[in-house]
Coordinates of C-alpha atoms in Angstrom, one line a residue:
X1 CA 124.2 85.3 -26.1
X2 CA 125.5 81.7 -26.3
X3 CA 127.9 79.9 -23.5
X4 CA 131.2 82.2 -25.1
X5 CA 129.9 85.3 -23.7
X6 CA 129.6 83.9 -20.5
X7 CA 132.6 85.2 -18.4
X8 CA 132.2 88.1 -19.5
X9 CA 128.5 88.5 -17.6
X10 CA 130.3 86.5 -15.0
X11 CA 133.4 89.0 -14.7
X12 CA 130.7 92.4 -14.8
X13 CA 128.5 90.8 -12.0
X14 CA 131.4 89.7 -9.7
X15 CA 132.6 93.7 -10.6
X16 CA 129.5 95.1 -9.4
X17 CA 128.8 92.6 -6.4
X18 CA 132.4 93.0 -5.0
X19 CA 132.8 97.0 -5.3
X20 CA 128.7 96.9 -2.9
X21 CA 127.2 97.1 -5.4
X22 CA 123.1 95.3 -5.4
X23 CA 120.0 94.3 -7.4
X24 CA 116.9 95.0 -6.1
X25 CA 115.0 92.1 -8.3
X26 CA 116.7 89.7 -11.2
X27 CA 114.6 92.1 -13.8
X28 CA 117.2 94.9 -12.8
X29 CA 120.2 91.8 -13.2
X30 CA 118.8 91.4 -16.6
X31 CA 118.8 95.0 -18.0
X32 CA 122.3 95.3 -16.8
X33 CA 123.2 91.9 -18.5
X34 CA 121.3 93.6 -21.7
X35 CA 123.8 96.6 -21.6
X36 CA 126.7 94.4 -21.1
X37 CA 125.5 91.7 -23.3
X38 CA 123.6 94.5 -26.8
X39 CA 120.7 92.1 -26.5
X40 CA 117.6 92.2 -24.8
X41 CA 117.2 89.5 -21.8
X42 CA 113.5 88.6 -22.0
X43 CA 111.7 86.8 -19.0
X44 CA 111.6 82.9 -18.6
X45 CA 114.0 82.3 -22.1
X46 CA 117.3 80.0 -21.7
X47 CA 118.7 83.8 -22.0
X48 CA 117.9 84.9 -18.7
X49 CA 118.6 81.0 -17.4
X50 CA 122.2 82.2 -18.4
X51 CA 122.0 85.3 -16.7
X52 CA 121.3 83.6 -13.4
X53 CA 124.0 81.2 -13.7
X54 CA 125.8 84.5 -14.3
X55 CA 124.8 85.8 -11.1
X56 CA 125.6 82.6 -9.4
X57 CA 129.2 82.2 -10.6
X58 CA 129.5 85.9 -10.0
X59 CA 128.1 85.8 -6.3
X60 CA 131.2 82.7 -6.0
X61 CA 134.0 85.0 -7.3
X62 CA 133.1 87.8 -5.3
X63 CA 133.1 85.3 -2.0
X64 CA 136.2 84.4 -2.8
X65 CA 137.6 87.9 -2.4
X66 CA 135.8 88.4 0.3
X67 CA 137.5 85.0 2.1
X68 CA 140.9 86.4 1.4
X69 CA 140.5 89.8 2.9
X70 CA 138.3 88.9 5.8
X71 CA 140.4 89.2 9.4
X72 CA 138.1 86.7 11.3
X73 CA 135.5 84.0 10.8
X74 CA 132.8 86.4 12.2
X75 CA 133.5 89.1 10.0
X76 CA 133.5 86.8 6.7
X77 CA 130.3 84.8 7.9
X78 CA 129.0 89.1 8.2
X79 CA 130.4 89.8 4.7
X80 CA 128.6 87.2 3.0
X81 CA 125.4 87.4 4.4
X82 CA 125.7 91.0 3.4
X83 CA 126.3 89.6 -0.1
X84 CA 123.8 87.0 -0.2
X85 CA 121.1 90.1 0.6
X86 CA 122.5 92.1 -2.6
X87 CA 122.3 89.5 -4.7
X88 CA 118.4 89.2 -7.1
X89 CA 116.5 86.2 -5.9
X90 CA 117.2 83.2 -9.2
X91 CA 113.7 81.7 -10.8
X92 CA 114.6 80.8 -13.9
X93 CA 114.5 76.8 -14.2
X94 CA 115.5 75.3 -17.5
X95 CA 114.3 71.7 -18.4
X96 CA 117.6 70.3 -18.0
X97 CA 118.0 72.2 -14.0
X98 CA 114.5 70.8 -13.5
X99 CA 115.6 67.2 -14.5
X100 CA 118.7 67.6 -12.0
X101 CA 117.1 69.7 -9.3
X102 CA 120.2 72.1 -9.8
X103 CA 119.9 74.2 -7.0
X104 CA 123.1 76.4 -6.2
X105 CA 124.1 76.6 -2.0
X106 CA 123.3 79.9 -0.7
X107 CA 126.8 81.1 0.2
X108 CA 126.8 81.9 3.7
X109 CA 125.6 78.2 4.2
X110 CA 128.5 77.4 2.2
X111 CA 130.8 79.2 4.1
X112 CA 129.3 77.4 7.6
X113 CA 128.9 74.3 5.9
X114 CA 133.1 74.5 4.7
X115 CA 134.4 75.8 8.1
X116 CA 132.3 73.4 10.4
X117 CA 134.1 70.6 7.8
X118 CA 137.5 72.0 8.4
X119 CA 137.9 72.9 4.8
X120 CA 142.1 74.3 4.6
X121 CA 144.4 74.7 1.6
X122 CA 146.3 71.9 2.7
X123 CA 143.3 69.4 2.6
X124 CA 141.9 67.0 -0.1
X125 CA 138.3 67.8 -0.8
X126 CA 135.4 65.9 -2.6
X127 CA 132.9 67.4 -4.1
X128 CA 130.1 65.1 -5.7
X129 CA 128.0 68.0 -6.8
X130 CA 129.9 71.2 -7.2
X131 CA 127.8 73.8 -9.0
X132 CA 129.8 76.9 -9.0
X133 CA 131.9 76.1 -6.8
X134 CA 130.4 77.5 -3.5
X135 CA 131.0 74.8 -1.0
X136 CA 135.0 75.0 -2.4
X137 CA 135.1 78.0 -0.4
X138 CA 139.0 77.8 0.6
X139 CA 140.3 75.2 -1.0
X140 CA 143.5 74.4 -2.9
X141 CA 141.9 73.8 -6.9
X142 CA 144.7 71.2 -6.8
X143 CA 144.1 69.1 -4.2
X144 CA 140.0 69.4 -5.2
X145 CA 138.3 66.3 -6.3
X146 CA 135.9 67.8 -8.0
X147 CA 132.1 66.1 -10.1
X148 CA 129.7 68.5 -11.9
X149 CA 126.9 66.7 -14.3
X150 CA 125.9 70.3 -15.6
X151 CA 128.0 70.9 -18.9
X152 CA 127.7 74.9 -18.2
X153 CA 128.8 74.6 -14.5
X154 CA 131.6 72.3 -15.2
X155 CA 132.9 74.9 -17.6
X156 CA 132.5 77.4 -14.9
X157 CA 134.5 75.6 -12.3
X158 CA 137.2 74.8 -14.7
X159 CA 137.6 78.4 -15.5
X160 CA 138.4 78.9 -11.7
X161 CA 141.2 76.4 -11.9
X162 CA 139.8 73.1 -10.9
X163 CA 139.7 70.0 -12.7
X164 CA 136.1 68.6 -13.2
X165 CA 134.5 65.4 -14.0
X166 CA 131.4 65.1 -15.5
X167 CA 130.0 61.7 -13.8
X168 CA 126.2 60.7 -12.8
X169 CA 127.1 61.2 -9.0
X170 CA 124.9 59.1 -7.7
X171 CA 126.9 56.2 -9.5
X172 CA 130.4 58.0 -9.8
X173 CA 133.3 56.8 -7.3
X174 CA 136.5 58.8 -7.3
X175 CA 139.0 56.1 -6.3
X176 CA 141.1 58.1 -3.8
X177 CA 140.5 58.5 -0.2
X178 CA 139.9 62.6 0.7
X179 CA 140.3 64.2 4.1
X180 CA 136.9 65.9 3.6
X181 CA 134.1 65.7 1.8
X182 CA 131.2 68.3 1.5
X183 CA 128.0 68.1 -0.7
X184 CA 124.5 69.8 -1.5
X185 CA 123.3 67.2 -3.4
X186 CA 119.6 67.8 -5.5
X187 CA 116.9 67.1 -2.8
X188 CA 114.3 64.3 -3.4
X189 CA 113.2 62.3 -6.1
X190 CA 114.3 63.1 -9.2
X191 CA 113.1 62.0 -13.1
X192 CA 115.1 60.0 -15.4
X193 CA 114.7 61.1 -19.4
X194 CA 111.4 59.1 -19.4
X195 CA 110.1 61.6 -16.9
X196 CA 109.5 58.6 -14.3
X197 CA 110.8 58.5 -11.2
X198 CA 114.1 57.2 -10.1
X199 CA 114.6 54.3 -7.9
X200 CA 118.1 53.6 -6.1
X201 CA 119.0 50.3 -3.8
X202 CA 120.1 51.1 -0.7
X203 CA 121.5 48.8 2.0
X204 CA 118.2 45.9 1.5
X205 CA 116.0 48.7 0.4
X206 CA 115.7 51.3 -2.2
X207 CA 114.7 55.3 -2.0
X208 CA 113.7 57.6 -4.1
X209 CA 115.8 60.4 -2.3
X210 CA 118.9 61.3 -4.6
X211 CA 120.6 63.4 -1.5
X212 CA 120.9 59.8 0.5
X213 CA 122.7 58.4 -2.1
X214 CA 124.6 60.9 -3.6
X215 CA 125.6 61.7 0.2
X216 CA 126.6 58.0 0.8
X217 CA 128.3 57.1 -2.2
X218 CA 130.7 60.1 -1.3
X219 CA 131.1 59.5 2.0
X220 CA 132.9 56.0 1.1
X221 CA 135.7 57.9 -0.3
X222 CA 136.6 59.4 3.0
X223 CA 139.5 58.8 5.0
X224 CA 139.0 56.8 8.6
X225 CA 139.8 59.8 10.4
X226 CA 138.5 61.8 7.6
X227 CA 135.7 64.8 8.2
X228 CA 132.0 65.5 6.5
X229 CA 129.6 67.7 6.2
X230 CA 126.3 67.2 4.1
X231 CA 123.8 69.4 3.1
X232 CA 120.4 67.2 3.5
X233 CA 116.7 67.7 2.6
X234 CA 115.0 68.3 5.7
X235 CA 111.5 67.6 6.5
X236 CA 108.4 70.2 5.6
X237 CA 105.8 71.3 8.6
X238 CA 105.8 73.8 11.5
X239 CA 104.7 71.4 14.3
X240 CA 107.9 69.4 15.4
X241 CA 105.7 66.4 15.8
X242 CA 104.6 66.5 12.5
X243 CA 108.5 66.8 11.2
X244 CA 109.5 64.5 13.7
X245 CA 106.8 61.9 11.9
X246 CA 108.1 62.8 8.6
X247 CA 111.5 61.4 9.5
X248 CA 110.0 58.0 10.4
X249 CA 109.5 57.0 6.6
X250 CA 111.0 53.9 5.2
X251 CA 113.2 55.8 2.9
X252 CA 114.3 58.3 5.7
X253 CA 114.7 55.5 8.7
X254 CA 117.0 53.3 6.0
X255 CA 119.0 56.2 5.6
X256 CA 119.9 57.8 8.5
X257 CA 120.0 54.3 10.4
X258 CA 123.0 53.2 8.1
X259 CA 124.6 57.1 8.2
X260 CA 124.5 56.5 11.9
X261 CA 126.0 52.7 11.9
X262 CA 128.7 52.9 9.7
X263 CA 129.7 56.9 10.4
X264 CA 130.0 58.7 14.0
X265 CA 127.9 61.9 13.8
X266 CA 129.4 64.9 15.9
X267 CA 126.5 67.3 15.0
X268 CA 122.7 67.3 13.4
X269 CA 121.7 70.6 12.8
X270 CA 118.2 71.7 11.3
X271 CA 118.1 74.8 9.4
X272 CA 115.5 77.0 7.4
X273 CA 115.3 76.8 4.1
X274 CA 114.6 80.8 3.8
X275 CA 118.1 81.3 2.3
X276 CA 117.0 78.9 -0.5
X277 CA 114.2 81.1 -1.7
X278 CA 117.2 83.4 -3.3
X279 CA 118.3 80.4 -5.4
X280 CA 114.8 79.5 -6.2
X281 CA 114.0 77.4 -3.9
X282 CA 112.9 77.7 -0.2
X283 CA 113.6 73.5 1.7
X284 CA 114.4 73.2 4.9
X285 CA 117.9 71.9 5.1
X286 CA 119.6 69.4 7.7

């Protein structure tokens, strides 16, 4: 298919999500991408990788339509749930998503996590890690600060109007202050091209746990009376004591002691990760 067919898969799946329309399993995505695309879409090829980002960016536009002709908060938070459960559950990982633990933010979280931030036309936003676009839910493309390390995604976001840097955002610094900022970072370690795993200073320690600093480095370009909401790796286990344990490492005790010194915290909320399992994945988020 190649990258220039790409918003034309984008434009048929936001077509079919927007007028109700479902797929039962990505294998039924893919034979509709074949018709669209005159090309087969075989299982687990960088093919059907694009057909998933298809789906992704197409689940995005159709959320945005959905935003502008929703009467209440309620009945949008309804609407995308609704859309979330007709949309195929995404498994492909390519070497390069693997490498950046690019997973997308299911979009109802994306529509709490943006309301619960205050996200308005008016407002500057920063997003460090912007995927499709999901968390910009309601934003002016303008006033977006915007950081996308995936070549493919960036394109996709500039095609909705914003302008995108491509910067390492565990390193990258915009330099102006932004009345929110809201992120999904990758969760956990991550490899560098040498397959080993990367280390980052923190405070006097280090961690392994891109989210922490991805999540910090943006949270220094926020305004004093600026507003945040992060999307965090939670901890695995059923028993609470057991989770509770799990937040008592190094790494995690580092982190959320200098998030809660240096920031004031209105609200920690834990949720499941089930939504995730759609976007191939299934963490628990916090």
């Amino acid at each position: 298919m190649g990258m220039a067919h790409q918003p034309e898969l984008v434009e048929f799946f936001a077509r079919h999500l927007g007028a109700g329309g479902s797929f039962a399993t990505i294998t039924q995505a893919r034979q509709q991408a074949s018709a669209v695309l005159g090309e087969p879409v075989l299982p687990g090829t960088a093919l059907a990788k694009q057909v998933d980002e298809a789906v992704e960016a197409g689940v995005v536009r159709t959320a945005q339509g959905i935003l502008q002709t929703s009467t209440t908060t309620h009945d949008t938070y309804d609407r995308l749930v609704d859309l979330h459960d007709r949309q195929p559950a995404l498994n492909v990982r390519s070497s390069t998503s693997v490498l950046q633990q690019a997973y997308s933010t299911p979009i109802p979280i994306a529509f709490l996590a943006s309301s619960l931030a205050g996200v308005t036309p008016d407002k500057t936003v920063y997003e460090p890690t912007a995927g499709h676009g999901a968390l910009l839910l309601g934003t002016d493309p303008a006033k977006a600060t915007v950081n996308e390390l995936n070549a493919d995604r960036a394109a996709d976001l500039r095609a909705q109007g914003y302008s995108v840097t491509q910067f390492d955002a565990s390193e990258y610094q915009p330099h102006q202050q932004h009345d929110v900022i809201i992120c999904n970072p990758p969760f956990g370690s991550v490899k560098d091209e040498q397959l080993h795993t990367r280390r980052f200073p923190i405070a006097d320690t280090w961690t392994t746990q891109i989210d922490q600093v991805i999540a910090l480095k943006a949270l220094s370009v926020m305004k004093p009376e600026g507003r945040a909401v992060l999307i965090l790796g939670g901890k695995r286990g059923h028993e609470e004591e057991l989770r509770s344990e799990r937040y008592n490492t190094r790494e995690s005790r580092a982190f959320y002691y200098l998030l809660y010194q240096q920031y004031r915290v209105t609200q920690h909320l834990s949720i499941s990760g089930d939504l995730y399992r759609k976007q191939g994945a299934g963490f628990p988020l916090i």
